[in-house]
């Protein structure tokens, strides 16, 4: 016993030495996150045409969200809501995500399956179909909803944009899925719904004819500034919200929209276009999502618009290599969601998505939250790896590991959501 006690300080010392040695190559657990230099080197070697080196990020000046196109300073919430917000929204529609059609349509929902005692009675699960009709023509996409059974009052909810696959009701019941952890959401007191992006607008270059955009356009090709897939998927999230609004056990004023990667770009834009969403959660969304375009770190405007031409409207591709000419940058997407909640999450090996740029845009939106009387993250220093930061309407974490969305991210996001929605 005595001997063991003596051993403890020795073990601790060795552990500290090992940790310090590791820390000098990566970072120590209490300091602001920095990209691992070894990883930077490795990625630079693998993809020479892209920049992963912080010192090579171009110097840039971000457009001020509180200065209008004509140079007027926005000094009051009224000036923001009545003028500048609309101006910014239009800029993003015309230059980045495209403009949604204003064609009239009708919408109805059909229930195709139901299980009332899911997860040992904790939830009711339903498979639904959203049916969009224009005259005689119709377009539909499926989605799945779960409602907590034992809530004493209407619950908040999360609409999850699933860019990977469709999770039918039966599959959600059988197999836990960290990408959309239904049981976890229910246990934490949230209703949840999800659909698959490709059911709305196929996620491929040549999928236009089979998607909602062609349906709205009566088969005509899209104009240069018409909506593209990200906007179409965000539109679908709003239709799911239309359905949630009809459910008494859901409090429709407390609904978040979430997504990973291309789904995270979509969740941000969905909340810009639809002010009913109380929070947008963007996980590892990177270029065209939370990351600042002007940093041109990892994935760039040039690269994303050539690999995924169906995501962004035509004008966005004109800023390839000319990001500094963009009349907007991605911090203004976050500003458009203010004064509502925004949660951004990064992963430390996912340098392609530019964690620093994702964090920086959250911070650069702070003046808008402040103008609207809300607190938000302002510190330019990123939190340490694995340490969540929450201030008022915004939250952030960077976890170790690669590009992905799992229960750790969800748990932290829900901790943030609880502060605003519970
Ligand atoms: C990457 C792409 C990103 C991101 C991601 C995803 O390959 O470059 O913009 O959206 O895919 O959606 O998984």
XYZ file of C-alpha atoms and ligand atoms in Angstrom:
435
model
C 0.000 0.000 0.000
C 2.722 2.387 1.170
C 4.783 1.500 -1.879
C 1.852 2.092 -4.189
C 1.292 5.534 -2.717
C 4.921 6.367 -3.345
C 4.531 5.323 -6.927
C 1.712 7.780 -7.609
C 3.863 10.961 -7.824
C 6.310 9.147 -10.091
C 3.550 7.993 -12.420
C 2.036 11.468 -12.422
C 5.382 13.045 -13.231
C 5.947 10.681 -16.126
C 2.412 11.297 -17.357
C 2.963 15.066 -17.171
C 6.219 14.771 -19.058
C 4.562 12.700 -21.755
C 1.704 15.140 -21.955
C 4.071 18.126 -22.182
C 6.008 16.406 -24.914
C 2.826 15.769 -26.858
C 1.616 19.283 -26.146
C 4.705 20.813 -27.650
C 3.946 19.087 -30.940
C 0.232 19.708 -30.880
C -1.083 22.007 -28.151
C -1.898 21.966 -24.500
C -5.409 21.367 -23.349
C -5.952 24.835 -21.912
C -4.841 26.963 -24.835
C -6.828 28.228 -27.754
C -7.116 25.629 -30.531
C -4.532 25.637 -33.303
C -4.277 23.283 -36.235
C -1.798 20.462 -35.644
C 1.347 21.395 -37.629
C 1.922 17.764 -38.624
C -1.533 17.529 -40.061
C -1.088 20.850 -41.856
C 2.081 19.538 -43.419
C 0.521 16.253 -44.400
C -2.526 17.846 -46.003
C -0.389 20.424 -47.782
C 1.632 17.610 -49.280
C -1.518 15.771 -50.341
C -3.308 18.729 -51.859
C -0.761 21.236 -53.085
C -3.298 23.489 -54.750
C -5.104 24.237 -51.469
C -3.893 26.243 -48.523
C -3.732 24.807 -45.023
C -1.051 27.126 -43.683
C -2.369 29.850 -41.402
C 0.354 32.340 -42.306
C -0.628 32.043 -45.978
C -4.227 33.055 -45.426
C -4.678 36.250 -47.445
C -5.141 39.447 -45.470
C -8.725 40.470 -45.840
C -11.302 42.935 -44.624
C -14.746 41.562 -43.984
C -17.765 43.501 -45.157
C -19.396 45.185 -42.177
C -22.850 43.684 -41.618
C -23.910 46.995 -40.117
C -23.025 49.142 -43.127
C -25.414 49.164 -46.081
C -24.390 48.925 -49.746
C -24.638 52.716 -49.960
C -22.424 53.205 -46.916
C -25.146 54.024 -44.377
C -24.463 52.867 -40.850
C -27.188 50.695 -39.339
C -27.745 52.077 -35.853
C -30.989 50.549 -34.584
C -32.831 47.218 -34.535
C -35.493 48.862 -36.693
C -32.964 49.846 -39.360
C -31.636 46.300 -39.280
C -35.019 44.591 -39.577
C -36.594 47.024 -42.037
C -33.623 47.667 -44.267
C -30.264 46.022 -43.939
C -31.475 42.492 -43.213
C -33.494 42.391 -46.421
C -30.606 43.848 -48.386
C -28.252 41.145 -47.104
C -30.768 38.386 -47.707
C -31.125 39.536 -51.316
C -27.348 39.615 -51.781
C -27.058 36.021 -50.601
C -29.960 34.992 -52.801
C -28.508 36.626 -55.886
C -24.855 35.792 -55.343
C -24.688 32.549 -53.362
C -27.712 30.310 -52.781
C -30.142 31.470 -55.446
C -33.663 32.798 -55.246
C -36.610 30.587 -54.397
C -39.608 30.746 -56.746
C -42.694 32.649 -55.688
C -45.028 30.259 -57.512
C -48.097 29.393 -55.477
C -48.462 25.817 -54.377
C -50.526 23.844 -51.946
C -49.144 21.494 -49.373
C -50.614 18.559 -47.534
C -49.278 15.767 -45.388
C -50.101 12.099 -45.395
C -49.231 9.696 -42.608
C -47.937 6.430 -44.032
C -46.960 4.582 -40.833
C -47.127 5.032 -37.069
C -45.726 3.371 -33.962
C -47.150 4.735 -30.713
C -44.899 2.893 -28.263
C -41.436 3.442 -29.673
C -38.415 3.074 -27.362
C -40.321 1.264 -24.611
C -43.185 3.689 -24.756
C -41.083 6.853 -24.629
C -42.092 8.122 -28.067
C -44.491 8.030 -30.949
C -42.881 7.679 -34.367
C -44.548 8.512 -37.651
C -43.560 8.229 -41.251
C -45.033 11.062 -43.284
C -45.237 12.272 -46.845
C -45.192 15.964 -47.746
C -47.188 16.456 -50.939
C -46.647 19.665 -52.863
C -49.206 20.472 -55.560
C -49.269 23.010 -58.360
C -52.450 22.655 -60.380
C -52.688 19.016 -61.425
C -49.030 18.264 -60.802
C -47.618 16.970 -57.568
C -44.252 16.281 -55.972
C -43.711 14.466 -52.706
C -40.977 13.579 -50.284
C -41.018 11.400 -47.164
C -39.951 12.388 -43.660
C -40.041 10.814 -40.233
C -41.201 12.423 -36.977
C -40.715 11.350 -33.373
C -42.653 12.872 -30.469
C -41.960 12.324 -26.770
C -44.946 10.544 -25.196
C -44.519 11.696 -21.639
C -44.043 15.439 -21.837
C -46.220 17.554 -19.578
C -46.167 20.521 -21.940
C -45.425 21.167 -25.635
C -41.828 20.252 -26.398
C -39.113 21.906 -28.441
C -38.060 20.069 -31.591
C -35.137 19.617 -33.973
C -35.560 19.275 -37.749
C -32.526 17.369 -38.982
C -31.480 17.704 -42.612
C -30.003 14.310 -43.489
C -27.591 14.645 -46.394
C -26.463 11.015 -46.174
C -29.481 8.746 -46.380
C -33.129 8.384 -45.575
C -33.891 6.788 -42.226
C -37.299 5.069 -42.513
C -39.356 4.690 -39.345
C -38.573 0.970 -39.054
C -34.834 1.593 -39.356
C -34.907 4.369 -36.760
C -36.602 1.974 -34.347
C -34.256 -0.911 -34.988
C -30.862 0.628 -35.158
C -29.481 3.600 -33.188
C -27.814 6.042 -35.559
C -25.363 8.631 -34.186
C -25.964 10.821 -37.248
C -29.567 11.298 -36.143
C -29.770 9.934 -32.583
C -33.519 9.866 -32.178
C -33.600 8.154 -28.791
C -31.119 10.648 -27.372
C -33.222 13.562 -28.610
C -36.357 12.039 -27.104
C -34.595 11.343 -23.787
C -33.498 14.969 -23.697
C -37.083 16.130 -24.160
C -37.034 17.036 -27.843
C -39.334 15.993 -30.652
C -37.450 15.467 -33.884
C -38.059 15.083 -37.597
C -35.796 14.289 -40.512
C -35.805 13.920 -44.290
C -33.212 12.998 -46.870
C -31.935 15.804 -49.085
C -31.847 13.757 -52.278
C -35.552 12.973 -51.961
C -36.156 16.703 -52.361
C -33.494 17.627 -54.868
C -31.066 14.912 -56.006
C -27.584 15.625 -54.725
C -25.799 15.312 -58.046
C -24.769 17.586 -60.862
C -27.323 16.219 -63.292
C -30.206 15.562 -60.908
C -32.167 18.735 -61.637
C -34.958 17.143 -63.687
C -36.000 14.869 -60.830
C -36.076 17.452 -58.064
C -38.363 20.045 -56.540
C -36.691 22.878 -58.460
C -37.610 21.464 -61.847
C -41.073 20.694 -60.499
C -41.555 24.355 -59.594
C -40.094 25.517 -62.905
C -42.375 23.181 -64.885
C -39.255 21.513 -66.274
C -37.615 24.740 -67.538
C -33.900 25.024 -66.823
C -32.931 27.204 -63.853
C -31.861 30.796 -64.448
C -28.388 31.765 -63.230
C -29.773 33.190 -60.006
C -32.567 30.675 -59.366
C -32.360 28.548 -56.205
C -29.995 25.635 -56.102
C -29.995 22.414 -54.098
C -28.908 23.856 -50.735
C -31.780 26.309 -50.863
C -34.187 23.592 -52.000
C -33.203 21.369 -49.079
C -33.619 24.305 -46.695
C -37.046 24.927 -48.207
C -37.957 21.313 -47.433
C -36.891 21.807 -43.797
C -39.426 24.632 -43.682
C -42.156 22.342 -45.046
C -41.363 19.851 -42.283
C -41.695 22.744 -39.848
C -45.100 23.523 -41.434
C -46.109 20.037 -40.373
C -44.661 20.343 -36.864
C -46.721 23.512 -36.427
C -49.865 21.382 -36.705
C -48.862 19.084 -33.842
C -50.190 20.189 -30.456
C -47.474 18.485 -28.455
C -44.772 20.556 -30.205
C -44.016 24.165 -29.375
C -43.385 25.507 -32.876
C -41.700 28.623 -31.491
C -38.905 26.395 -30.189
C -37.755 24.473 -33.239
C -34.105 24.176 -34.243
C -32.793 23.144 -37.656
C -29.638 21.061 -37.854
C -27.310 19.576 -40.423
C -23.824 18.306 -41.060
C -21.463 19.473 -43.769
C -23.590 20.222 -46.856
C -26.519 19.745 -44.472
C -24.914 22.314 -42.151
C -24.597 24.841 -44.970
C -28.264 24.141 -45.576
C -29.357 24.526 -41.956
C -27.795 27.988 -41.786
C -29.424 29.124 -45.005
C -32.749 27.527 -43.996
C -32.769 29.703 -40.868
C -31.918 32.822 -42.904
C -34.858 32.243 -45.224
C -37.257 31.122 -42.491
C -37.328 33.160 -39.312
C -39.516 30.609 -37.574
C -36.438 28.489 -36.837
C -35.289 29.384 -33.327
C -31.776 27.945 -33.719
C -29.554 26.804 -36.560
C -26.976 24.123 -35.812
C -24.255 23.783 -38.409
C -21.809 20.921 -37.934
C -18.528 20.911 -39.898
C -20.217 23.033 -42.572
C -17.088 24.682 -43.970
C -17.043 26.545 -47.280
C -20.420 28.032 -48.195
C -21.526 27.290 -44.612
C -20.031 28.806 -41.497
C -16.474 29.275 -42.830
C -15.413 32.670 -44.135
C -14.886 32.549 -47.913
C -12.198 35.232 -47.803
C -9.847 33.013 -45.832
C -9.649 30.596 -48.767
C -8.374 27.989 -46.319
C -9.026 24.340 -47.221
C -11.982 24.177 -49.574
C -12.357 27.322 -51.672
C -15.155 29.003 -53.612
C -13.479 27.901 -56.841
C -13.279 24.307 -55.781
C -16.740 23.977 -54.258
C -18.529 25.614 -57.187
C -16.793 23.325 -59.651
C -17.218 20.089 -57.645
C -20.794 20.855 -56.642
C -22.241 23.193 -59.293
C -25.791 22.304 -58.251
C -25.382 23.690 -54.711
C -24.848 27.389 -55.443
C -26.279 29.763 -58.000
C -24.080 30.730 -60.913
C -22.733 34.094 -59.667
C -20.989 32.463 -56.690
C -18.579 30.714 -59.045
C -17.448 34.119 -60.381
C -15.703 34.743 -57.069
C -13.305 31.841 -57.488
C -9.918 33.280 -56.541
C -11.604 36.689 -56.101
C -13.220 36.104 -52.729
C -12.293 39.623 -51.621
C -14.760 40.943 -54.204
C -17.729 39.175 -52.637
C -20.211 41.805 -51.414
C -20.923 39.530 -48.446
C -19.149 36.861 -46.441
C -20.389 33.948 -44.366
C -20.433 35.840 -41.041
C -23.418 37.651 -42.502
C -25.308 34.379 -42.852
C -24.948 34.082 -39.093
C -25.922 37.734 -38.700
C -29.108 37.035 -40.677
C -30.082 34.454 -38.074
C -29.608 36.921 -35.196
C -31.152 37.522 -32.721
C -32.037 33.813 -32.793
C -29.573 31.084 -31.795
C -26.647 29.783 -33.830
C -24.472 26.816 -32.906
C -21.340 26.020 -34.881
C -19.235 22.881 -34.428
C -15.890 21.986 -35.950
C -13.573 18.973 -35.835
C -9.845 19.389 -35.409
C -8.822 17.065 -38.234
C -11.362 18.557 -40.598
C -9.117 21.342 -41.852
C -10.810 21.164 -45.259
C -13.774 22.854 -43.523
C -11.521 25.525 -41.917
C -12.366 25.415 -38.190
C -10.763 28.831 -37.623
C -12.867 30.339 -40.382
C -16.004 28.739 -38.940
C -15.298 30.198 -35.526
C -14.253 33.591 -36.906
C -17.528 34.093 -38.720
C -19.479 33.467 -35.534
C -17.440 36.161 -33.817
C -17.726 38.583 -36.731
C -21.524 38.415 -36.451
C -21.406 39.607 -32.819
C -22.088 43.311 -33.568
C -25.468 42.357 -35.029
C -26.457 40.331 -31.959
C -25.379 43.289 -29.841
C -27.405 45.775 -31.886
C -30.416 43.491 -31.389
C -29.866 43.491 -27.623
C -28.437 39.983 -27.348
C -25.181 38.526 -26.127
C -23.031 36.297 -28.295
C -19.475 34.955 -28.502
C -17.038 37.815 -29.077
C -13.655 36.482 -28.098
C -11.395 36.222 -31.145
C -9.493 33.389 -29.455
C -10.895 29.959 -30.176
C -11.677 27.759 -27.179
C -9.340 24.848 -26.456
C -9.947 21.521 -28.167
C -12.955 19.764 -26.662
C -14.099 22.722 -24.611
C -17.494 24.120 -25.397
C -18.105 27.855 -25.411
C -21.585 29.290 -24.984
C -22.468 32.940 -24.664
C -26.037 34.126 -25.045
C -27.311 33.310 -28.508
C -24.261 31.547 -29.898
C -22.298 28.435 -29.047
C -19.277 26.628 -30.418
C -17.129 23.570 -29.931
C -14.248 21.919 -31.698
C -13.805 18.236 -30.928
C -10.971 15.951 -31.829
C -11.425 13.729 -34.852
C -12.418 14.051 -38.449
C -15.308 15.218 -40.557
C -18.482 13.745 -39.089
C -21.447 14.124 -36.779
C -21.979 11.909 -33.764
C -23.443 11.720 -30.295
C -20.729 13.847 -28.744
C -21.596 16.720 -31.098
C -25.303 16.203 -30.544
C -24.915 16.172 -26.761
C -23.024 19.455 -26.774
C -25.453 21.000 -29.221
C -28.385 19.999 -27.010
C -26.639 21.520 -23.978
C -26.643 24.773 -25.943
C -30.214 24.309 -27.196
C -31.366 23.716 -23.603
C -30.116 27.197 -22.638
C -32.338 28.831 -25.240
C -35.273 26.481 -25.659
C -35.926 25.077 -22.212
C -17.014 17.653 -48.926
C -17.242 18.992 -49.497
C -17.770 19.890 -48.452
C -18.839 19.220 -47.601
C -18.775 17.721 -47.521
C -20.013 16.940 -47.158
O -16.364 16.801 -49.766
O -16.077 19.457 -50.071
O -18.158 21.122 -48.936
O -20.070 19.673 -47.881
O -18.252 17.140 -48.601
O -21.151 17.347 -47.342
O -19.834 15.837 -46.650
